[in-house]
């Protein structure tokens, strides 16, 4: 019966790709998986759910969106034939329908979803807070986050862009954003860890770094860069003054260990480092962290190199340097002082001593000479030796007038030292301008504040001496010429500008060079440096490396450190035998792209930059006290707050430090993946219209103007305000709320979309009502054009909103104004009488429309499909889910605005279309799990195993899990108890499996999180271990314990003990349950031979299923016989003929014309029906499924003289006349809408009549442009794309006049129509040749009988009632029975086709199986106790219980296990398996600990 | 901005009611080193009377001015918002209906000249940089409501503003000059300038909304870029005060006056003493 699989590769592929994980894509995936196909579900964000997951409630039933959707999410997560690929986009689709290759680009998640258990410890640790886009930026989330708490997959994800600008410019690659974020949270010790990860001299750099990070800081785009160095200075000072306590120290050490920092095993290799300057120290630190033994040889008596002797104490106090060096030594680095290369040892000697590698980092300690006459005079000194002497404790003598030549940091330092040593007039002489000075700007400013004078654009010519003493410096003025190779403009002497500078001391500081004498020629040199490979710093001799100034030439401190770091990497590679340049960092880019304000998140507050505090200038020159001071803690924190987090994730790696599952993967990269599939479903969804485009409403300018999606989040109980409707500006409760409809929709300007977005009217009605429910006394006002309540149950819902007091105003405001003091909002509008009104509101909600996603063009191109004029995927008129490319289907809002039931129906329809085309490959790519035979445990006494989950820190951080385990061990029948870091992790599950085997467990209790998501996971382990899966019990000690009592660990532990005791007590009474089976009859019964029935029948037949098509008339076609074409131009009669031909020629479709279904029994998979023809003959057929497509009728009006006056006709009659030949011309047509519905008797909207009226009006206008056409309406409901035709009709001159129920139109027999125009406030009169009535669509009277036979429910409006208005639009609650077409509710032809495809697809998921397996945890009836009182029959929401032979019968394959019947049965005859009275009593006993012993004594059942 | 040369179209206000605007415009341009000559032989742009009587006449009046500038290979720089609107609109109309103004033999096509408003020129990136270096006397303590009015910004299709509903260029410029500016909801609403003579109560009512809104925010002055708005807002404050039931006396500045003040250019005091509502610099004007 079922087509056999095609393995050869010539036929189609039994796998499909669904693009988009919203509700439509989820439905398509579940249906396709159920139909036997492997599904790849692609989602562009990090989690499934789409927009529906953001909604609060759904109309018209007010079900919680998340509650109804969550089971679907869990179903996808648990379906082993659906592979969810998140953060992924389709980039290419090649091949032909049936055999396609999709290229999918997967963006990195940075968290391994296999390892991540979703515990959330990482988000706790993450210091970077960002706007939470899921909550419409009402609150904040971390850079590592989960889209929403119920997200599937539940794995976290890191939002990470390029590294932050500060990090990219730092030569060392330190991470200012990371430690600033931690400082912001006052996590100072963790901040220092982050800093120390990349910077072994943090306190030194906090004082002397030239901070390129600040120069690159993005904050400058708003005001001024963050004072990164000052915050760093505070941080290092704070941590030095407040060492971590033992607990914190242990925690930090553990975190370090987890992240693998500084815990390398000793390698036994030894490295000699010559020189203890910044390069040598950094290299030593890097080598020590990699497990090597580093020994530093220092020529001077003290360590530190130029840091020690080149930087004066008032910039870098020796104690600070000592502390940083000590920290490096604590890693095991040894420093030997007074050992000079060339004097005390040689490179060769080092190697002979057994060093495996040598690093030369001797710096550049020799000052360059000016090369001018008089330089050799005694009072002309070299700046470096001057500084060295000072640092050594000497006080060199300087004169009164000191000239320092040079423009670098050394020159400035020398000048400032000279001031402190008594120089009265200290001048810095520099040949370029001040802007070109390489010295740190702040230092120059400080020098000037201390009285140092700058003489720029001047160069020395000669030293003027008198009597052997210096008396002055002959100089020449310079001007800036063309740029030289350094990019700076070259100074050129100005002729004739010589002048004399008085001086008694001249100090030169124009640069330094290395003294290479000590090398003894052992390695190659070039100029005054060691010759090295630029990237690896390797010298000419293998095993010898050089770093710092001796390798690179004079550089900054961080530059030297970076070079030391590079050498450490190279040496490590060398010692390990790897290529030397492996994992070498790239040097910072020469220039970063400019910051653009629009790319940045705006600052949180307008706090100005805080500068580092300093000693007053006049105190400074009195001594060598440190000039820069530490910021106050509060100031530093505020300064850190100024960071914009421009790199998003700050790379601080705190998450890596806390993740106990080891799931963080910072090395994730974008990956392309190729997937073989048979077909594609595009379900990419929509984007909300960007309300900023309607600037007059002030969205983002006025805080209390929000969008409808924001309101959803405010209303949501799980939203950022827990359902309190408060104003974003001040958090005050909202009392007056206004909605503005059609923002971005029904807007033919270039700022909006001409179509109607279909959903906003109802969303507003819902939100207004829910808001009024949340806040007593709240008033809601809706500004609108028409209310479009065209869906099933929508009209009554809208009327309820009006009745409850939602005020609807037919007026569109042109602007919103804000009171800038109170943030109240004012709306000026035209009142019902046309006068100007001004009203004030607390909150204005812009009801934003639907538009195609930003990626839709890209997606369409990748998938090779066309888009329509609005950017949505173009569909085919005869198949609303088919695209322009065969094998590629589309559903949901990706092809146009629509509401949830339509999306779900289309999801099923697209799945059905694909399933039909790929039918030969069904079941070829799916996996069916194999389990060992179940162990019979009936004879065994209960042996309970208890598994307590830490859930990272989630449970163990509050509940004492050790206590729980030892308590469990003491409980009766517990033979095993253990605790796991994550019981659901692969390790945890393996441990459980092991314990079941070794301990011969036959009951398992897991104390962990929620059964909602995890039951199936643990049940699977039981099944693998050969245990019946119903022998599992869970205690929810996370969601219901540790999370709710985080501040009361003692009580929480006690509660957890009680919950566990209850679970253990209940577990002893668990019994294995069997699932029943039902063989499937591979045939369908389709009731109704109209459009829906024929589409459903042919769809099923083409997949090889037999179909009994029952039609009560004598021909096929139903209502479509009366329609010539649709508004979109589809030729309905051609379609009808095609379908009839297909139906009639299909050998698998058995037609039963002039027949009705008179009896039906059985259940899903195996029904039996009696079909009675009008001649009385009967046939009995067996079928696995039933599809109700019984259609609807048109109302026959009695209003307006219809039936008595020949002028008064219906739209259908009018359409026939328009198509008749010859056409009888008319000159005056008045149409009246809503005849027979939207009234007290039929309070629903017939959905199709507005489109029908517009269609006929356009046709008459086309045939006879002079004809006057008036349409009298209540609301024009041309939803979605139909809006275009409404507009066309108006442009063609059709006059639309509104009427209301208080003033219905009057039609006189002679064709005079009168109507009250509410806009003009006066009555209008027309003479009409024809008065055309838009008559309602009504259910058929014979439907009642059919409903009774099939045992399916109906609505009070006379249509059939589906299982769930939103998520099960084509299913009946009764399993195996489906619904399509106008029998469900009035609908348009394309909608009917989609629904019929959907019903057929849903039916096929049953028909494709041979056996149905169901039951287990279901209700069972004790026939002896049953009184056949019908309580269960009436109560069951799924219509399952029936009375058979005097007692209730519950079909296990149909029962949903909700337990309502068991709870309500007055005779106690019904038991819900897994929740028996005995089990529940035991559980309650366990809950009250003292009664546990009694429970233990209770005899076993 | 354009690489072509500029000709200043002074408009009728520059020598009359808006003399301070005209003079401060020239002073600011001079100080910023923008060489601009006044368009020789210019005529009325047609914005006020003509446009309401005969739209094509207004277009032809503008066309002649545009053609004069185009003939010199220059673009037209305009500081009056009304002139700017009409010239820009006319240029667009001429592009679509060239027959409206058949160019005399040898004359350039009017559409060849672009119409630039002074505010757009001064808030171009290079000009802002130049200005930033010349701020000598920051407008500290001034809390200003920038009033763009309607003609400068609407319709966005041809006025080429940054944002027709919430323009910010004037605010950016004055912030650069050291003033504080407030956001308010009436910055592009009509001040009623065209009705103040014909139906004065309507104009006063419109103005009252503006004043009420910005006075709530404790501004020290209102800034305009339009001589018509200026004279209107400057002249009727007593009546506005009567309507609002409070004394209203708020200096109305041309933005060029304040830019000149920030650059400490000579002549500012003289211009400010010519306003109807006391606009002279006293400590009262600064918070």
mmCIF file of N, CA, C and O in Angstrom, chain A residues 694-697 701-702 751 814 816-821 826 828 836, chain B residues 163 165-166 168 183-187 189 205 209 213 215-218:
data_model
loop_
_atom_site.group_PDB
_atom_site.id
_atom_site.type_symbol
_atom_site.label_atom_id
_atom_site.label_comp_id
_atom_site.label_asym_id
_atom_site.label_seq_id
_atom_site.Cartn_x
_atom_site.Cartn_y
_atom_site.Cartn_z
ATOM 1 N N UNK A 694 7.613 56.620 10.240
ATOM 2 C CA UNK A 694 6.528 57.595 10.393
ATOM 3 C C UNK A 694 6.940 58.565 11.497
ATOM 4 O O UNK A 694 6.473 58.495 12.634
ATOM 5 N N UNK A 695 7.852 59.472 11.129
ATOM 6 C CA UNK A 695 8.469 60.359 12.112
ATOM 7 C C UNK A 695 7.480 61.183 12.914
ATOM 8 O O UNK A 695 7.746 61.547 14.054
ATOM 9 N N UNK A 696 6.312 61.478 12.321
ATOM 10 C CA UNK A 696 5.361 62.344 13.011
ATOM 11 C C UNK A 696 4.800 61.693 14.275
ATOM 12 O O UNK A 696 4.231 62.366 15.122
ATOM 13 N N UNK A 697 4.983 60.380 14.402
ATOM 14 C CA UNK A 697 4.506 59.716 15.605
ATOM 15 C C UNK A 697 5.592 59.635 16.682
ATOM 16 O O UNK A 697 5.335 59.184 17.790
ATOM 17 N N UNK A 701 11.628 58.717 19.592
ATOM 18 C CA UNK A 701 11.895 60.080 20.057
ATOM 19 C C UNK A 701 11.139 60.324 21.360
ATOM 20 O O UNK A 701 11.682 60.909 22.295
ATOM 21 N N UNK A 702 9.915 59.855 21.401
ATOM 22 C CA UNK A 702 9.100 59.973 22.615
ATOM 23 C C UNK A 702 9.051 58.601 23.293
ATOM 24 O O UNK A 702 8.556 57.645 22.703
ATOM 25 N N UNK A 751 6.556 55.815 2.370
ATOM 26 C CA UNK A 751 6.995 55.444 3.720
ATOM 27 C C UNK A 751 6.293 54.206 4.238
ATOM 28 O O UNK A 751 6.603 53.717 5.312
ATOM 29 N N UNK A 814 -2.652 62.950 12.746
ATOM 30 C CA UNK A 814 -1.527 63.227 11.852
ATOM 31 C C UNK A 814 -0.219 63.353 12.616
ATOM 32 O O UNK A 814 0.835 63.374 12.010
ATOM 33 N N UNK A 816 1.780 62.975 16.835
ATOM 34 C CA UNK A 816 1.717 62.861 18.289
ATOM 35 C C UNK A 816 2.655 63.924 18.842
ATOM 36 O O UNK A 816 3.753 64.120 18.321
ATOM 37 N N UNK A 817 2.201 64.598 19.868
ATOM 38 C CA UNK A 817 3.068 65.594 20.498
ATOM 39 C C UNK A 817 3.324 65.190 21.939
ATOM 40 O O UNK A 817 2.464 64.586 22.577
ATOM 41 N N UNK A 818 4.491 65.534 22.388
ATOM 42 C CA UNK A 818 4.844 65.149 23.740
ATOM 43 C C UNK A 818 4.984 66.362 24.627
ATOM 44 O O UNK A 818 5.530 67.389 24.209
ATOM 45 N N UNK A 819 4.513 66.236 25.850
ATOM 46 C CA UNK A 819 4.838 67.226 26.868
ATOM 47 C C UNK A 819 6.189 66.798 27.438
ATOM 48 O O UNK A 819 6.298 65.725 28.038
ATOM 49 N N UNK A 820 7.195 67.613 27.212
ATOM 50 C CA UNK A 820 8.543 67.167 27.543
ATOM 51 C C UNK A 820 8.822 67.137 29.042
ATOM 52 O O UNK A 820 9.827 66.624 29.484
ATOM 53 N N UNK A 821 7.922 67.726 29.824
ATOM 54 C CA UNK A 821 8.111 67.650 31.273
ATOM 55 C C UNK A 821 7.575 66.335 31.816
ATOM 56 O O UNK A 821 8.224 65.644 32.595
ATOM 57 N N UNK A 826 0.077 63.920 23.505
ATOM 58 C CA UNK A 826 -1.148 64.567 23.052
ATOM 59 C C UNK A 826 -1.457 64.183 21.619
ATOM 60 O O UNK A 826 -0.568 64.163 20.779
ATOM 61 N N UNK A 828 -4.140 65.117 18.511
ATOM 62 C CA UNK A 828 -5.150 66.011 17.995
ATOM 63 C C UNK A 828 -5.867 65.256 16.889
ATOM 64 O O UNK A 828 -5.202 64.653 16.040
ATOM 65 N N UNK A 836 -12.357 69.655 15.973
ATOM 66 C CA UNK A 836 -11.005 69.316 16.411
ATOM 67 C C UNK A 836 -11.018 68.940 17.894
ATOM 68 O O UNK A 836 -11.585 69.656 18.716
ATOM 69 N N UNK B 163 15.588 65.252 8.277
ATOM 70 C CA UNK B 163 14.431 64.497 8.734
ATOM 71 C C UNK B 163 13.268 65.480 8.786
ATOM 72 O O UNK B 163 13.258 66.397 9.605
ATOM 73 N N UNK B 165 10.288 65.311 9.786
ATOM 74 C CA UNK B 165 9.440 65.350 10.974
ATOM 75 C C UNK B 165 10.210 65.793 12.215
ATOM 76 O O UNK B 165 9.645 66.344 13.129
ATOM 77 N N UNK B 166 11.479 65.495 12.242
ATOM 78 C CA UNK B 166 12.276 65.845 13.414
ATOM 79 C C UNK B 166 13.648 66.344 12.963
ATOM 80 O O UNK B 166 14.656 65.698 13.190
ATOM 81 N N UNK B 168 17.154 68.156 12.839
ATOM 82 C CA UNK B 168 18.068 68.381 13.964
ATOM 83 C C UNK B 168 19.278 69.236 13.607
ATOM 84 O O UNK B 168 20.136 69.482 14.437
ATOM 85 N N UNK B 183 14.559 69.476 22.832
ATOM 86 C CA UNK B 183 13.690 68.846 21.855
ATOM 87 C C UNK B 183 12.274 69.274 22.207
ATOM 88 O O UNK B 183 11.924 69.378 23.378
ATOM 89 N N UNK B 184 11.463 69.561 21.219
ATOM 90 C CA UNK B 184 10.083 69.922 21.483
ATOM 91 C C UNK B 184 9.228 69.505 20.298
ATOM 92 O O UNK B 184 9.740 69.236 19.218
ATOM 93 N N UNK B 185 7.935 69.450 20.523
ATOM 94 C CA UNK B 185 7.059 68.833 19.531
ATOM 95 C C UNK B 185 6.583 69.783 18.449
ATOM 96 O O UNK B 185 5.887 69.373 17.547
ATOM 97 N N UNK B 186 6.903 71.066 18.561
ATOM 98 C CA UNK B 186 6.333 72.022 17.610
ATOM 99 C C UNK B 186 7.375 72.637 16.698
ATOM 100 O O UNK B 186 7.146 73.673 16.107
ATOM 101 N N UNK B 187 8.527 71.984 16.592
ATOM 102 C CA UNK B 187 9.614 72.632 15.869
ATOM 103 C C UNK B 187 9.339 72.791 14.382
ATOM 104 O O UNK B 187 9.957 73.611 13.740
ATOM 105 N N UNK B 189 5.974 73.049 13.256
ATOM 106 C CA UNK B 189 4.597 73.493 13.071
ATOM 107 C C UNK B 189 4.554 74.905 12.505
ATOM 108 O O UNK B 189 5.462 75.698 12.717
ATOM 109 N N UNK B 205 -3.155 82.299 17.688
ATOM 110 C CA UNK B 205 -3.432 81.027 18.319
ATOM 111 C C UNK B 205 -2.342 79.994 17.979
ATOM 112 O O UNK B 205 -1.874 79.249 18.840
ATOM 113 N N UNK B 209 0.557 78.220 20.695
ATOM 114 C CA UNK B 209 0.921 76.814 20.926
ATOM 115 C C UNK B 209 2.428 76.636 20.947
ATOM 116 O O UNK B 209 2.978 75.907 21.760
ATOM 117 N N UNK B 213 4.496 75.678 24.378
ATOM 118 C CA UNK B 213 5.288 74.446 24.413
ATOM 119 C C UNK B 213 6.738 74.705 24.797
ATOM 120 O O UNK B 213 7.303 74.004 25.627
ATOM 121 N N UNK B 215 8.038 77.437 26.255
ATOM 122 C CA UNK B 215 8.209 78.093 27.555
ATOM 123 C C UNK B 215 8.138 77.068 28.694
ATOM 124 O O UNK B 215 8.775 77.246 29.733
ATOM 125 N N UNK B 216 7.368 76.006 28.469
ATOM 126 C CA UNK B 216 7.294 74.948 29.480
ATOM 127 C C UNK B 216 8.670 74.368 29.774
ATOM 128 O O UNK B 216 8.908 73.807 30.825
ATOM 129 N N UNK B 217 9.522 74.465 28.786
ATOM 130 C CA UNK B 217 10.851 73.870 28.967
ATOM 131 C C UNK B 217 11.891 74.909 29.370
ATOM 132 O O UNK B 217 13.093 74.656 29.234
ATOM 133 N N UNK B 218 11.414 76.063 29.817
ATOM 134 C CA UNK B 218 12.320 77.092 30.355
ATOM 135 C C UNK B 218 13.410 77.485 29.378
ATOM 136 O O UNK B 218 14.582 77.579 29.744
#
